[in-house]
Short mmCIF file of C-alpha atoms in Angstrom, two decimals:
data_model
loop_
_atom_site.label_atom_id
_atom_site.label_comp_id
_atom_site.label_asym_id
_atom_site.label_seq_id
_atom_site.Cartn_x
_atom_site.Cartn_y
_atom_site.Cartn_z
CA MET A 158 -58.91 -15.41 18.16
CA GLU A 159 -61.83 -13.95 16.18
CA LYS A 160 -62.72 -15.98 12.27
CA ARG A 161 -60.94 -13.37 9.30
CA ILE A 162 -60.49 -14.68 5.95
CA ILE A 163 -56.91 -13.74 4.84
CA GLY A 164 -57.28 -11.97 1.93
CA ILE A 165 -53.94 -13.35 -0.38
CA ALA A 166 -52.85 -11.62 -4.36
CA ALA A 167 -49.65 -13.28 -6.72
CA ASP A 168 -48.93 -11.60 -9.62
CA HIS A 169 -46.66 -14.46 -11.93
CA ALA A 170 -43.82 -14.29 -10.18
CA GLY A 171 -45.31 -14.97 -7.01
CA TYR A 172 -47.55 -17.62 -8.06
CA PHE A 173 -46.62 -21.19 -7.20
CA LEU A 174 -45.57 -19.15 -3.29
CA LYS A 175 -48.89 -18.22 -3.08
CA CYS A 176 -50.08 -21.44 -4.06
CA ARG A 177 -48.04 -23.17 -1.94
CA ILE A 178 -48.89 -21.06 1.22
CA ILE A 179 -53.02 -21.46 0.38
CA GLU A 180 -51.68 -25.39 0.89
CA TYR A 181 -51.27 -24.71 4.02
CA PHE A 182 -54.07 -21.80 4.97
CA ARG A 183 -55.55 -25.46 3.16
CA LYS A 184 -53.88 -27.87 6.18
CA ASN A 185 -54.48 -25.48 9.05
CA ASN A 186 -57.64 -24.71 8.27
CA ILE A 187 -57.21 -21.12 8.37
CA GLU A 188 -59.59 -19.35 5.88
CA TYR A 189 -59.27 -17.41 2.18
CA LYS A 190 -60.30 -15.64 -0.27
CA ASP A 191 -57.49 -15.91 -3.48
CA PHE A 192 -57.45 -12.17 -5.79
CA GLY A 193 -54.86 -14.40 -8.53
CA ALA A 194 -53.31 -14.62 -10.18
CA HIS A 195 -54.34 -18.20 -11.33
CA ASN A 196 -52.02 -19.22 -13.53
CA ASP A 197 -47.85 -18.50 -13.91
CA GLU A 198 -48.68 -16.66 -16.73
CA SER A 199 -47.45 -13.22 -17.71
CA SER A 200 -49.89 -10.65 -15.23
CA ASP A 201 -49.84 -7.62 -13.90
CA TYR A 202 -49.09 -7.08 -9.99
CA PRO A 203 -51.51 -4.17 -10.36
CA GLU A 204 -54.75 -5.66 -10.29
CA TYR A 205 -54.43 -8.27 -8.06
CA ALA A 206 -52.92 -5.83 -5.72
CA HIS A 207 -56.08 -3.17 -6.17
CA LEU A 208 -58.13 -5.93 -5.18
CA LEU A 209 -56.27 -7.73 -1.51
CA ALA A 210 -56.39 -3.60 -0.95
CA ALA A 211 -59.84 -3.08 -0.95
CA SER A 212 -61.04 -6.26 0.50
CA ILE A 213 -58.91 -5.45 3.75
CA LEU A 214 -59.88 -1.83 3.44
CA SER A 215 -63.58 -3.08 3.23
CA GLY A 216 -63.41 -5.80 5.86
CA GLU A 217 -63.86 -8.49 3.35
CA CYS A 218 -60.29 -9.41 4.65
CA GLY A 219 -57.57 -9.00 6.79
CA PRO A 220 -55.11 -9.38 7.18
CA GLY A 221 -53.30 -9.70 3.69
CA ILE A 222 -50.41 -11.25 1.95
CA SER A 223 -49.38 -10.29 -1.13
CA ILE A 224 -46.60 -11.69 -3.98
CA CYS A 225 -44.38 -10.87 -6.21
CA GLY A 226 -40.94 -11.09 -8.11
CA THR A 227 -39.45 -8.75 -5.63
CA GLY A 228 -42.28 -7.82 -2.88
CA ASN A 229 -41.54 -3.73 -4.06
CA GLY A 230 -43.84 -3.39 -6.65
CA ILE A 231 -46.95 -5.32 -5.17
CA ASN A 232 -46.38 -3.67 -1.75
CA MET A 233 -46.03 0.16 -3.69
CA THR A 234 -49.05 -0.57 -5.25
CA VAL A 235 -51.45 -2.13 -1.92
CA ASN A 236 -49.45 0.91 -0.46
CA LYS A 237 -51.30 3.78 -2.03
CA HIS A 238 -54.99 2.76 -0.46
CA GLN A 239 -55.19 5.18 2.87
CA GLU A 240 -55.38 2.83 5.70
CA ILE A 241 -53.27 -0.07 4.38
CA ARG A 242 -50.11 -0.05 6.20
CA SER A 243 -47.90 -3.09 4.10
CA ALA A 244 -44.58 -4.07 5.16
CA LEU A 245 -42.17 -6.02 3.04
CA CYS A 246 -41.83 -9.10 4.59
CA TRP A 247 -38.01 -11.27 4.27
CA ASN A 248 -37.47 -12.82 7.21
CA GLU A 249 -39.59 -14.05 10.48
CA GLU A 250 -38.40 -11.25 12.23
CA ILE A 251 -39.61 -8.59 10.19
CA ALA A 252 -42.78 -9.97 9.77
CA ARG A 253 -42.95 -9.27 13.54
CA LEU A 254 -42.17 -6.26 14.32
CA ALA A 255 -44.50 -5.23 11.44
CA ARG A 256 -47.25 -6.70 13.03
CA ALA A 257 -46.57 -5.26 16.83
CA HIS A 258 -44.90 -2.28 15.75
CA ASN A 259 -46.70 -0.75 12.82
CA ASP A 260 -49.99 -2.76 12.96
CA ALA A 261 -49.26 -3.87 8.83
CA ASN A 262 -52.23 -5.36 7.50
CA ILE A 263 -50.62 -6.38 5.17
CA CYS A 264 -47.61 -8.70 4.32
CA ALA A 265 -45.77 -8.04 1.31
CA LEU A 266 -43.05 -11.01 -0.08
CA PRO A 267 -40.76 -11.44 -2.34
CA GLY A 268 -41.29 -14.53 -4.47
CA ARG A 269 -38.02 -14.89 -6.39
CA TYR A 270 -35.85 -14.12 -2.74
CA ILE A 271 -37.88 -16.25 -0.31
CA THR A 272 -37.86 -20.65 0.45
CA GLU A 273 -41.15 -21.96 0.74
CA PRO A 274 -39.85 -22.99 3.95
CA GLU A 275 -39.19 -19.18 5.51
CA ALA A 276 -41.80 -17.66 3.37
CA ILE A 277 -44.61 -20.26 5.44
CA LEU A 278 -42.54 -19.26 8.99
CA ILE A 279 -43.20 -15.57 7.61
CA VAL A 280 -47.11 -15.84 7.31
CA ARG A 281 -47.41 -17.74 10.51
CA THR A 282 -45.79 -15.34 12.26
CA PHE A 283 -47.13 -12.56 11.04
CA LEU A 284 -50.72 -14.04 11.54
CA SER A 285 -49.71 -15.31 14.86
CA THR A 286 -48.43 -11.67 16.05
CA ASP A 287 -50.61 -9.11 17.87
CA PHE A 288 -50.01 -4.84 17.89
CA GLU A 289 -49.03 -3.81 21.13
CA GLY A 290 -50.05 -0.29 20.78
CA GLY A 291 -48.86 1.88 23.13
CA ARG A 292 -46.17 3.62 21.59
CA HIS A 293 -46.69 2.25 18.69
CA LEU A 294 -50.22 3.45 17.78
CA ARG A 295 -49.12 7.17 18.54
CA ARG A 296 -46.68 7.11 15.18
CA ILE A 297 -48.53 4.86 12.78
CA LEU A 298 -51.72 7.37 14.00
CA LYS A 299 -49.08 10.21 11.94
CA ILE A 300 -49.27 7.91 9.14
CA PRO A 301 -52.36 8.85 7.25
CA LEU A 302 -51.71 11.12 4.21
CA LYS A 303 -51.71 15.12 4.97
CA ASN A 304 -53.53 18.04 3.16
CA CYS A 305 -49.98 20.07 2.48
#
């Protein structure tokens, strides 16, 4: 497998889960870049989401993990970037399908609704699943914005 740097970002609601995921990365020698938040004080997820999305688009990082309370806000924010395909993943199967069928390049996690072991399993599955291509590629090529 090619060497890659995993981007990770969270707001205050996802901070502690982000720290546990980073511990998992360190224990498994997975290179990562942390875009914040760097504490659990109230913060705004768009600040970190835009940094993460930009790093994926530039090729600095990829894929990425994003975390906020429900996963929705940070997921919506990164998906505002053209060519970002972020999937809200709350279990292993959703994470697997997000990669295999949708070529998701960011996994958004609902930090207040999953446990640490669930999060690690989701992240591990997301990072180890390859895109299947084929009919799925045809579909994702239709996603980019069109001028109507």
